[in-house]
mmCIF file of C-alpha atoms in Angstrom:
data_model
loop_
_atom_site.group_PDB
_atom_site.id
_atom_site.type_symbol
_atom_site.label_atom_id
_atom_site.label_comp_id
_atom_site.label_asym_id
_atom_site.label_seq_id
_atom_site.Cartn_x
_atom_site.Cartn_y
_atom_site.Cartn_z
ATOM 1 C CA MET H 29 -90.230 -107.393 -45.505
ATOM 2 C CA SER H 30 -88.055 -110.228 -44.171
ATOM 3 C CA PRO H 31 -88.746 -111.529 -40.617
ATOM 4 C CA ALA H 32 -85.413 -110.351 -39.144
ATOM 5 C CA PRO H 33 -85.864 -106.578 -39.749
ATOM 6 C CA ALA H 34 -89.495 -106.826 -38.624
ATOM 7 C CA ARG H 35 -88.452 -108.407 -35.331
ATOM 8 C CA ARG H 36 -85.842 -105.703 -34.801
ATOM 9 C CA MET H 37 -88.430 -103.002 -35.477
ATOM 10 C CA ILE H 38 -90.830 -104.492 -32.936
ATOM 11 C CA ALA H 39 -88.034 -104.913 -30.395
ATOM 12 C CA VAL H 40 -87.045 -101.247 -30.685
ATOM 13 C CA MET H 41 -90.653 -100.061 -30.443
ATOM 14 C CA VAL H 42 -91.191 -102.113 -27.288
ATOM 15 C CA LEU H 43 -87.808 -101.390 -25.711
ATOM 16 C CA ILE H 44 -88.087 -97.592 -25.820
ATOM 17 C CA PRO H 45 -91.317 -97.420 -23.742
ATOM 18 C CA VAL H 46 -89.865 -99.927 -21.277
ATOM 19 C CA VAL H 47 -86.759 -97.770 -20.771
ATOM 20 C CA VAL H 48 -88.894 -94.641 -20.400
ATOM 21 C CA ALA H 49 -91.132 -96.359 -17.850
ATOM 22 C CA LEU H 50 -88.088 -97.527 -15.907
ATOM 23 C CA ALA H 51 -86.568 -94.047 -15.929
ATOM 24 C CA LEU H 52 -89.812 -92.427 -14.775
ATOM 25 C CA TRP H 53 -90.182 -95.010 -12.026
ATOM 26 C CA ALA H 54 -86.608 -94.560 -10.831
ATOM 27 C CA PHE H 55 -86.684 -90.747 -10.860
ATOM 28 C CA ALA H 56 -90.319 -89.850 -10.160
ATOM 29 C CA TRP H 57 -91.237 -92.494 -7.583
ATOM 30 C CA PRO H 58 -88.694 -91.427 -4.921
ATOM 31 C CA ALA H 59 -89.507 -87.752 -5.501
ATOM 32 C CA ALA H 60 -93.250 -88.338 -5.188
ATOM 33 C CA ARG H 61 -92.895 -90.378 -1.988
ATOM 34 C CA THR H 62 -90.393 -88.205 -0.120
ATOM 35 C CA ALA H 63 -91.090 -88.272 3.618
ATOM 36 C CA PRO H 64 -89.134 -88.927 6.839
ATOM 37 C CA ARG H 65 -88.741 -92.593 7.705
ATOM 38 C CA ASP H 66 -86.874 -93.304 10.953
ATOM 39 C CA LEU H 67 -84.962 -90.070 10.467
ATOM 40 C CA PRO H 68 -82.308 -89.846 13.234
ATOM 41 C CA VAL H 69 -82.827 -86.742 15.405
ATOM 42 C CA GLY H 70 -81.729 -85.892 18.926
ATOM 43 C CA VAL H 71 -83.416 -84.508 22.016
ATOM 44 C CA ALA H 72 -81.493 -83.029 24.969
ATOM 45 C CA GLY H 73 -82.445 -81.379 28.228
ATOM 46 C CA PRO H 74 -84.160 -82.117 31.541
ATOM 47 C CA ALA H 75 -85.976 -85.441 31.576
ATOM 48 C CA ALA H 76 -89.518 -84.060 31.761
ATOM 49 C CA ALA H 77 -89.050 -81.408 29.076
ATOM 50 C CA ALA H 78 -87.116 -83.762 26.785
ATOM 51 C CA ALA H 79 -89.811 -86.415 27.165
ATOM 52 C CA ALA H 80 -92.456 -83.915 26.045
ATOM 53 C CA VAL H 81 -90.440 -83.053 22.935
ATOM 54 C CA GLU H 82 -89.843 -86.730 22.199
ATOM 55 C CA ASP H 83 -93.563 -87.464 22.498
ATOM 56 C CA GLY H 84 -94.254 -84.711 19.989
ATOM 57 C CA LEU H 85 -91.781 -86.167 17.509
ATOM 58 C CA THR H 86 -92.892 -89.773 17.932
ATOM 59 C CA ARG H 87 -96.475 -88.696 17.357
ATOM 60 C CA HIS H 88 -95.610 -88.985 13.666
ATOM 61 C CA ALA H 89 -95.498 -92.776 13.548
ATOM 62 C CA GLY H 90 -92.275 -94.073 12.003
ATOM 63 C CA ALA H 91 -91.076 -90.623 10.969
ATOM 64 C CA PHE H 92 -88.290 -90.012 13.495
ATOM 65 C CA ASP H 93 -85.722 -92.159 15.282
ATOM 66 C CA VAL H 94 -85.180 -90.150 18.466
ATOM 67 C CA HIS H 95 -81.829 -90.226 20.295
ATOM 68 C CA ARG H 96 -81.606 -88.851 23.844
ATOM 69 C CA PHE H 97 -78.587 -86.795 24.933
ATOM 70 C CA ASP H 98 -77.631 -85.337 28.286
ATOM 71 C CA ASP H 99 -77.074 -81.784 27.084
ATOM 72 C CA GLY H 100 -76.629 -79.535 24.069
ATOM 73 C CA ALA H 101 -72.895 -80.210 23.824
ATOM 74 C CA ALA H 102 -73.489 -83.936 23.426
ATOM 75 C CA ALA H 103 -76.154 -83.252 20.822
ATOM 76 C CA ARG H 104 -73.755 -81.026 18.867
ATOM 77 C CA ASP H 105 -71.118 -83.756 18.916
ATOM 78 C CA ALA H 106 -73.643 -86.268 17.589
ATOM 79 C CA ILE H 107 -74.556 -83.929 14.719
ATOM 80 C CA GLU H 108 -70.904 -83.335 13.845
ATOM 81 C CA ASP H 109 -70.295 -87.100 13.931
ATOM 82 C CA ARG H 110 -73.270 -87.621 11.588
ATOM 83 C CA VAL H 111 -75.136 -89.728 14.134
ATOM 84 C CA VAL H 112 -78.222 -87.486 13.905
ATOM 85 C CA TYR H 113 -79.321 -84.838 11.406
ATOM 86 C CA GLY H 114 -80.381 -82.356 14.076
ATOM 87 C CA ALA H 115 -81.433 -82.020 17.703
ATOM 88 C CA VAL H 116 -83.903 -80.188 19.912
ATOM 89 C CA VAL H 117 -82.274 -78.809 23.055
ATOM 90 C CA VAL H 118 -84.547 -77.729 25.908
ATOM 91 C CA GLY H 119 -83.004 -75.521 28.596
ATOM 92 C CA ALA H 120 -83.581 -72.669 30.986
ATOM 93 C CA GLN H 121 -83.208 -70.166 28.148
ATOM 94 C CA GLY H 122 -85.858 -71.828 26.017
ATOM 95 C CA THR H 123 -85.837 -74.299 23.151
ATOM 96 C CA GLU H 124 -83.063 -74.424 20.577
ATOM 97 C CA LEU H 125 -83.068 -76.404 17.356
ATOM 98 C CA LEU H 126 -79.676 -77.544 16.105
ATOM 99 C CA VAL H 127 -79.509 -78.377 12.401
ATOM 100 C CA ALA H 128 -76.824 -79.342 9.880
ATOM 101 C CA PRO H 129 -77.672 -78.135 6.364
ATOM 102 C CA ALA H 130 -74.412 -79.705 5.166
ATOM 103 C CA ALA H 131 -75.851 -83.150 5.957
ATOM 104 C CA SER H 132 -79.050 -82.383 4.060
ATOM 105 C CA PRO H 133 -80.624 -78.985 3.378
ATOM 106 C CA VAL H 134 -83.987 -80.682 2.904
ATOM 107 C CA VAL H 135 -83.839 -82.345 6.325
ATOM 108 C CA ALA H 136 -82.739 -79.094 7.961
ATOM 109 C CA GLN H 137 -85.778 -77.333 6.505
ATOM 110 C CA LEU H 138 -88.054 -80.218 7.471
ATOM 111 C CA LEU H 139 -86.885 -80.038 11.086
ATOM 112 C CA ARG H 140 -87.376 -76.272 11.144
ATOM 113 C CA GLU H 141 -90.981 -76.698 10.064
ATOM 114 C CA ALA H 142 -91.684 -79.663 12.351
ATOM 115 C CA VAL H 143 -90.226 -78.105 15.499
ATOM 116 C CA THR H 144 -91.016 -74.426 15.106
ATOM 117 C CA ALA H 145 -94.572 -74.861 13.802
ATOM 118 C CA GLY H 146 -95.974 -75.846 17.179
ATOM 119 C CA ALA H 147 -93.932 -73.424 19.270
ATOM 120 C CA PRO H 148 -95.883 -70.757 21.214
ATOM 121 C CA ALA H 149 -95.606 -67.196 19.956
ATOM 122 C CA ASP H 150 -94.141 -65.954 23.222
ATOM 123 C CA ALA H 151 -91.416 -68.620 23.250
ATOM 124 C CA PRO H 152 -90.034 -68.994 19.723
ATOM 125 C CA VAL H 153 -87.539 -71.726 18.929
ATOM 126 C CA ARG H 154 -84.000 -70.541 18.228
ATOM 127 C CA VAL H 155 -82.411 -72.242 15.219
ATOM 128 C CA THR H 156 -78.647 -72.776 15.127
ATOM 129 C CA GLU H 157 -76.701 -74.227 12.204
ATOM 130 C CA VAL H 158 -74.047 -76.565 13.583
ATOM 131 C CA VAL H 159 -72.554 -77.541 10.223
ATOM 132 C CA SER H 160 -73.376 -75.062 7.473
ATOM 133 C CA LEU H 161 -72.920 -75.320 3.738
ATOM 134 C CA PRO H 162 -70.176 -73.209 2.107
ATOM 135 C CA GLU H 163 -71.019 -69.775 0.734
ATOM 136 C CA GLY H 164 -70.431 -71.036 -2.788
ATOM 137 C CA ASP H 165 -73.265 -73.566 -2.460
ATOM 138 C CA PRO H 166 -75.681 -72.341 0.252
ATOM 139 C CA ARG H 167 -78.489 -74.654 -0.868
ATOM 140 C CA GLY H 168 -76.375 -77.732 -1.560
ATOM 141 C CA SER H 169 -77.576 -77.847 -5.158
ATOM 142 C CA ALA H 170 -74.101 -78.011 -6.694
ATOM 143 C CA LEU H 171 -73.120 -81.102 -4.729
ATOM 144 C CA ALA H 172 -76.389 -82.784 -5.687
ATOM 145 C CA ALA H 173 -75.841 -81.882 -9.340
ATOM 146 C CA SER H 174 -72.386 -83.494 -9.323
ATOM 147 C CA VAL H 175 -73.710 -87.040 -8.870
ATOM 148 C CA LEU H 176 -74.817 -87.560 -12.466
ATOM 149 C CA PRO H 177 -71.593 -86.252 -14.117
ATOM 150 C CA ILE H 178 -69.472 -88.416 -11.819
ATOM 151 C CA ALA H 179 -71.589 -91.486 -12.590
ATOM 152 C CA LEU H 180 -71.408 -90.733 -16.320
ATOM 153 C CA ALA H 181 -67.626 -90.346 -16.075
ATOM 154 C CA GLY H 182 -67.372 -93.807 -14.534
ATOM 155 C CA VAL H 183 -69.650 -95.344 -17.152
ATOM 156 C CA ALA H 184 -67.661 -93.653 -19.924
ATOM 157 C CA ALA H 185 -64.379 -94.961 -18.498
ATOM 158 C CA GLY H 186 -65.666 -98.523 -18.306
ATOM 159 C CA ALA H 187 -67.207 -98.346 -21.784
ATOM 160 C CA LEU H 188 -64.123 -96.852 -23.446
ATOM 161 C CA VAL H 189 -61.830 -99.412 -21.838
ATOM 162 C CA THR H 190 -64.081 -102.168 -23.170
ATOM 163 C CA LEU H 191 -64.523 -100.741 -26.677
ATOM 164 C CA SER H 192 -60.787 -100.012 -26.927
ATOM 165 C CA GLY H 193 -60.064 -103.693 -26.514
ATOM 166 C CA LEU H 194 -58.099 -103.280 -23.273
ATOM 167 C CA ARG H 195 -58.135 -106.416 -21.161
ATOM 168 C CA GLY H 196 -56.886 -107.632 -17.811
ATOM 169 C CA ALA H 197 -54.205 -105.617 -16.047
ATOM 170 C CA ARG H 198 -54.079 -102.995 -18.800
ATOM 171 C CA ALA H 199 -57.785 -102.312 -18.346
ATOM 172 C CA ALA H 200 -57.379 -102.050 -14.575
ATOM 173 C CA VAL H 201 -54.460 -99.625 -14.816
ATOM 174 C CA THR H 202 -56.318 -97.498 -17.365
ATOM 175 C CA LEU H 203 -59.398 -97.306 -15.129
ATOM 176 C CA LEU H 204 -57.258 -96.379 -12.140
ATOM 177 C CA GLY H 205 -55.483 -93.604 -14.046
ATOM 178 C CA ALA H 206 -58.706 -92.208 -15.525
ATOM 179 C CA ALA H 207 -60.429 -92.163 -12.122
ATOM 180 C CA ALA H 208 -57.484 -90.388 -10.500
ATOM 181 C CA LEU H 209 -57.454 -87.691 -13.175
ATOM 182 C CA VAL H 210 -61.230 -87.215 -12.940
ATOM 183 C CA GLY H 211 -60.950 -86.859 -9.168
ATOM 184 C CA LEU H 212 -58.257 -84.198 -9.474
ATOM 185 C CA THR H 213 -60.094 -82.326 -12.228
ATOM 186 C CA ALA H 214 -63.470 -82.387 -10.466
ATOM 187 C CA THR H 215 -61.951 -81.199 -7.185
ATOM 188 C CA ALA H 216 -60.107 -78.376 -8.928
ATOM 189 C CA LEU H 217 -63.421 -77.214 -10.399
ATOM 190 C CA ALA H 218 -65.697 -77.771 -7.393
ATOM 191 C CA HIS H 219 -63.318 -76.771 -4.597
ATOM 192 C CA SER H 220 -60.758 -74.377 -6.047
ATOM 193 C CA TRP H 221 -62.902 -72.608 -8.659
ATOM 194 C CA LEU H 222 -66.571 -72.806 -7.617
ATOM 195 C CA GLY H 223 -66.004 -73.038 -3.863
ATOM 196 C CA VAL H 224 -68.834 -75.545 -3.332
ATOM 197 C CA LEU H 225 -66.616 -77.876 -1.277
ATOM 198 C CA ASP H 226 -64.618 -76.704 1.732
ATOM 199 C CA GLY H 227 -63.001 -79.808 3.197
ATOM 200 C CA ASP H 228 -59.551 -81.281 2.715
ATOM 201 C CA TRP H 229 -58.670 -80.915 -0.978
ATOM 202 C CA TRP H 230 -56.951 -84.281 -1.359
ATOM 203 C CA ALA H 231 -59.627 -86.135 0.593
ATOM 204 C CA GLU H 232 -62.273 -84.719 -1.742
ATOM 205 C CA ALA H 233 -60.219 -85.716 -4.786
ATOM 206 C CA GLY H 234 -59.863 -89.209 -3.337
ATOM 207 C CA ALA H 235 -63.621 -89.498 -2.711
ATOM 208 C CA LEU H 236 -64.502 -88.370 -6.230
ATOM 209 C CA GLY H 237 -61.842 -90.559 -7.819
ATOM 210 C CA LEU H 238 -62.888 -93.609 -5.797
ATOM 211 C CA THR H 239 -66.499 -93.106 -6.877
ATOM 212 C CA VAL H 240 -65.523 -92.932 -10.557
ATOM 213 C CA LEU H 241 -63.303 -95.982 -10.138
ATOM 214 C CA ALA H 242 -66.119 -97.963 -8.494
ATOM 215 C CA VAL H 243 -68.536 -97.160 -11.318
ATOM 216 C CA GLY H 244 -65.969 -97.676 -14.077
ATOM 217 C CA SER H 245 -64.647 -100.979 -12.746
ATOM 218 C CA ALA H 246 -68.202 -102.284 -12.329
ATOM 219 C CA VAL H 247 -69.094 -101.416 -15.923
ATOM 220 C CA ALA H 248 -65.841 -102.846 -17.292
ATOM 221 C CA GLY H 249 -66.236 -105.948 -15.148
ATOM 222 C CA LEU H 250 -69.749 -106.613 -16.406
ATOM 223 C CA ALA H 251 -68.540 -106.095 -19.971
ATOM 224 C CA ALA H 252 -65.638 -108.498 -19.419
ATOM 225 C CA LEU H 253 -68.068 -111.202 -18.266
ATOM 226 C CA LEU H 254 -71.065 -110.502 -20.509
ATOM 227 C CA GLY H 255 -69.544 -108.766 -23.495
ATOM 228 C CA THR H 256 -70.784 -105.462 -24.895
ATOM 229 C CA PRO H 257 -74.271 -105.869 -23.321
ATOM 230 C CA GLY H 258 -72.526 -105.580 -19.959
ATOM 231 C CA VAL H 259 -71.834 -101.914 -20.701
ATOM 232 C CA GLY H 260 -75.556 -101.278 -21.118
ATOM 233 C CA LEU H 261 -76.364 -103.198 -17.940
ATOM 234 C CA GLY H 262 -73.751 -101.246 -15.998
ATOM 235 C CA ALA H 263 -75.042 -97.922 -17.313
ATOM 236 C CA LEU H 264 -78.583 -98.915 -16.407
ATOM 237 C CA LEU H 265 -77.563 -99.844 -12.865
ATOM 238 C CA MET H 266 -75.363 -96.815 -12.180
ATOM 239 C CA VAL H 267 -77.277 -94.034 -13.965
ATOM 240 C CA LEU H 268 -80.941 -95.005 -14.110
ATOM 241 C CA ILE H 269 -80.977 -96.650 -10.665
ATOM 242 C CA GLY H 270 -77.938 -95.381 -8.782
ATOM 243 C CA ASN H 271 -78.408 -91.693 -9.584
ATOM 244 C CA PRO H 272 -82.026 -91.169 -8.396
ATOM 245 C CA PHE H 273 -81.565 -93.570 -5.455
ATOM 246 C CA SER H 274 -78.414 -91.763 -4.280
ATOM 247 C CA ALA H 275 -80.487 -89.316 -2.156
ATOM 248 C CA ALA H 276 -78.094 -86.524 -3.122
ATOM 249 C CA THR H 277 -80.933 -84.005 -3.151
ATOM 250 C CA SER H 278 -82.489 -85.169 0.123
ATOM 251 C CA ALA H 279 -81.406 -87.983 2.470
ATOM 252 C CA PRO H 280 -81.620 -91.790 2.371
ATOM 253 C CA GLU H 281 -84.160 -91.716 5.216
ATOM 254 C CA LEU H 282 -86.499 -89.578 3.098
ATOM 255 C CA LEU H 283 -86.727 -92.039 0.205
ATOM 256 C CA PRO H 284 -89.302 -94.854 0.090
ATOM 257 C CA GLU H 285 -88.084 -98.314 0.945
ATOM 258 C CA PRO H 286 -86.054 -99.995 -0.359
ATOM 259 C CA ALA H 287 -84.754 -97.125 -2.490
ATOM 260 C CA GLY H 288 -82.963 -95.377 0.389
ATOM 261 C CA ALA H 289 -81.056 -98.447 1.559
ATOM 262 C CA LEU H 290 -80.363 -99.740 -1.960
ATOM 263 C CA GLY H 291 -79.029 -96.377 -3.071
ATOM 264 C CA GLN H 292 -76.365 -96.400 -0.371
ATOM 265 C CA LEU H 293 -75.152 -99.789 -1.596
ATOM 266 C CA LEU H 294 -74.546 -98.461 -5.108
ATOM 267 C CA PRO H 295 -71.514 -96.283 -5.973
ATOM 268 C CA PRO H 296 -73.424 -93.028 -6.679
ATOM 269 C CA GLY H 297 -75.110 -93.085 -3.268
ATOM 270 C CA ALA H 298 -72.043 -94.254 -1.368
ATOM 271 C CA GLY H 299 -69.919 -91.691 -3.211
ATOM 272 C CA THR H 300 -72.304 -88.881 -2.286
ATOM 273 C CA SER H 301 -72.205 -89.850 1.393
ATOM 274 C CA LEU H 302 -68.419 -90.102 1.328
ATOM 275 C CA LEU H 303 -68.065 -86.707 -0.348
ATOM 276 C CA ARG H 304 -70.366 -85.065 2.223
ATOM 277 C CA SER H 305 -68.312 -86.525 5.048
ATOM 278 C CA VAL H 306 -64.921 -85.401 3.756
ATOM 279 C CA ALA H 307 -66.136 -82.035 2.424
ATOM 280 C CA TYR H 308 -68.168 -80.857 5.416
ATOM 281 C CA PHE H 309 -67.602 -83.156 8.416
ATOM 282 C CA ASP H 310 -63.810 -83.680 8.446
ATOM 283 C CA GLY H 311 -64.244 -87.268 7.279
ATOM 284 C CA ARG H 312 -66.503 -88.369 10.133
ATOM 285 C CA ALA H 313 -68.791 -91.349 9.421
ATOM 286 C CA SER H 314 -67.042 -91.993 6.112
ATOM 287 C CA GLY H 315 -65.945 -95.572 6.786
ATOM 288 C CA GLY H 316 -69.087 -97.342 5.586
ATOM 289 C CA ALA H 317 -69.292 -95.449 2.299
ATOM 290 C CA ALA H 318 -65.570 -95.879 1.626
ATOM 291 C CA LEU H 319 -65.860 -99.622 2.287
ATOM 292 C CA THR H 320 -68.828 -99.923 -0.089
ATOM 293 C CA LEU H 321 -66.937 -98.194 -2.897
ATOM 294 C CA THR H 322 -63.832 -100.290 -2.254
ATOM 295 C CA LEU H 323 -65.858 -103.500 -2.487
ATOM 296 C CA TRP H 324 -67.239 -102.390 -5.853
ATOM 297 C CA VAL H 325 -63.705 -101.712 -7.073
ATOM 298 C CA VAL H 326 -62.464 -105.107 -5.886
ATOM 299 C CA LEU H 327 -65.404 -106.923 -7.487
ATOM 300 C CA GLY H 328 -65.040 -104.939 -10.702
ATOM 301 C CA PHE H 329 -61.302 -105.559 -11.017
ATOM 302 C CA THR H 330 -61.815 -109.238 -10.210
ATOM 303 C CA ALA H 331 -64.359 -109.492 -13.018
ATOM 304 C CA VAL H 332 -62.044 -107.641 -15.418
ATOM 305 C CA LEU H 333 -59.142 -109.993 -14.703
ATOM 306 C CA ALA H 334 -61.349 -113.097 -14.673
ATOM 307 C CA GLY H 335 -62.939 -112.094 -17.965
ATOM 308 C CA ALA H 336 -59.529 -111.700 -19.602
ATOM 309 C CA ARG H 337 -58.433 -115.150 -18.438
ATOM 310 C CA LEU H 338 -61.699 -116.699 -19.601
ATOM 311 C CA ARG H 339 -61.305 -115.169 -23.044
ATOM 312 C CA ALA H 340 -57.739 -116.415 -23.235
ATOM 313 C CA ARG H 341 -58.805 -119.963 -22.343
ATOM 314 C CA THR H 342 -61.688 -120.080 -24.811
ATOM 315 C CA GLY H 343 -59.660 -118.468 -27.560
ATOM 316 C CA THR H 344 -61.953 -115.472 -27.933
ATOM 317 C CA THR H 345 -59.193 -112.946 -27.274
ATOM 318 C CA PRO H 346 -58.696 -110.855 -30.404
ATOM 319 C CA PRO H 347 -55.695 -112.235 -32.279
ATOM 320 C CA GLN H 348 -52.554 -110.126 -32.376
ATOM 321 C CA PRO H 349 -51.458 -108.955 -35.830
ATOM 322 C CA GLU H 350 -48.635 -110.971 -37.327
ATOM 323 C CA HIS H 351 -46.089 -110.022 -39.926
ATOM 324 C CA PRO H 352 -46.943 -111.808 -43.211
ATOM 325 C CA ALA H 353 -44.526 -114.472 -44.335
ATOM 326 C CA PRO H 354 -42.339 -113.416 -47.268
ATOM 327 C CA ALA H 355 -43.521 -114.705 -50.617
ATOM 328 C CA PRO H 356 -41.350 -117.488 -52.069
ATOM 329 C CA ALA H 357 -38.931 -116.422 -54.752
ATOM 330 C CA SER H 358 -40.041 -117.325 -58.259
ATOM 331 C CA ALA H 359 -38.129 -120.048 -60.005
ATOM 332 C CA PRO H 360 -35.764 -118.880 -62.773
ATOM 333 C CA ALA H 361 -37.086 -119.270 -66.272
ATOM 334 C CA ALA H 362 -35.803 -122.271 -68.144
#
């Protein structure tokens, strides 16, 4: 056997376990280490009673980031503005726990267990859902399941643009059109048919389309700079890293560091946060996620255009077909 095929065989045998190990690390590690880490929660009520509740929450070192509010109305506003995930309100009528399953069903359940577990039997804690999930998706599983298809759509768009030989402005326009159509199609399915989203229809389509565009432009940009291997690198970053770190099934504050923070800097995580805001919270707290996605689009398009110019300068742009020159007429026989 010649050396070249042998090296390729060894490379494949080594590469497959490495990819599997990376995938298991990216998916299993966050799931195995899920726990609250500086999770924003609120406490409202008279100073003495609120201080007692706060002491109970801070007893779990590093688990909760407690915000104090004057009353239950202020706590509700903070939940609706996505400042906190929930709040404990202490008043004359007892203790009330305010939760927002739309922000994270897992966090809502965690707060129920943490607050109601220690409540006396004669004074149970009332639980009120401030922002609920729609009837079509009461557990939030459909929204969480949408992250991977949206990421794959973006990777497919970037890969197809690259493999089709589209460069520069043509590649950018194609990515923009594909992302817009994916956003419209996904919203028609998720909102109009399945009923798992209940926000503004066009805002949801814009959030989904922007997420696809961010992923697709990043993949196409890497391919424009690195060639075909850039598609693989982009897919690795967006699917194997971005998908499990997106916190779509939990919350960024429940993932181990730095997975939670890193996930929100990648398009799948930022897109999930943006979609939650526009679908359930009337667009509140959507600015940071929208800015993150926009920056990915700008960087991706810049790389696409820069890659096209670089290829043109170095002469690596595929030559355009030319019409063959007509064959010279044969000389008349003598």
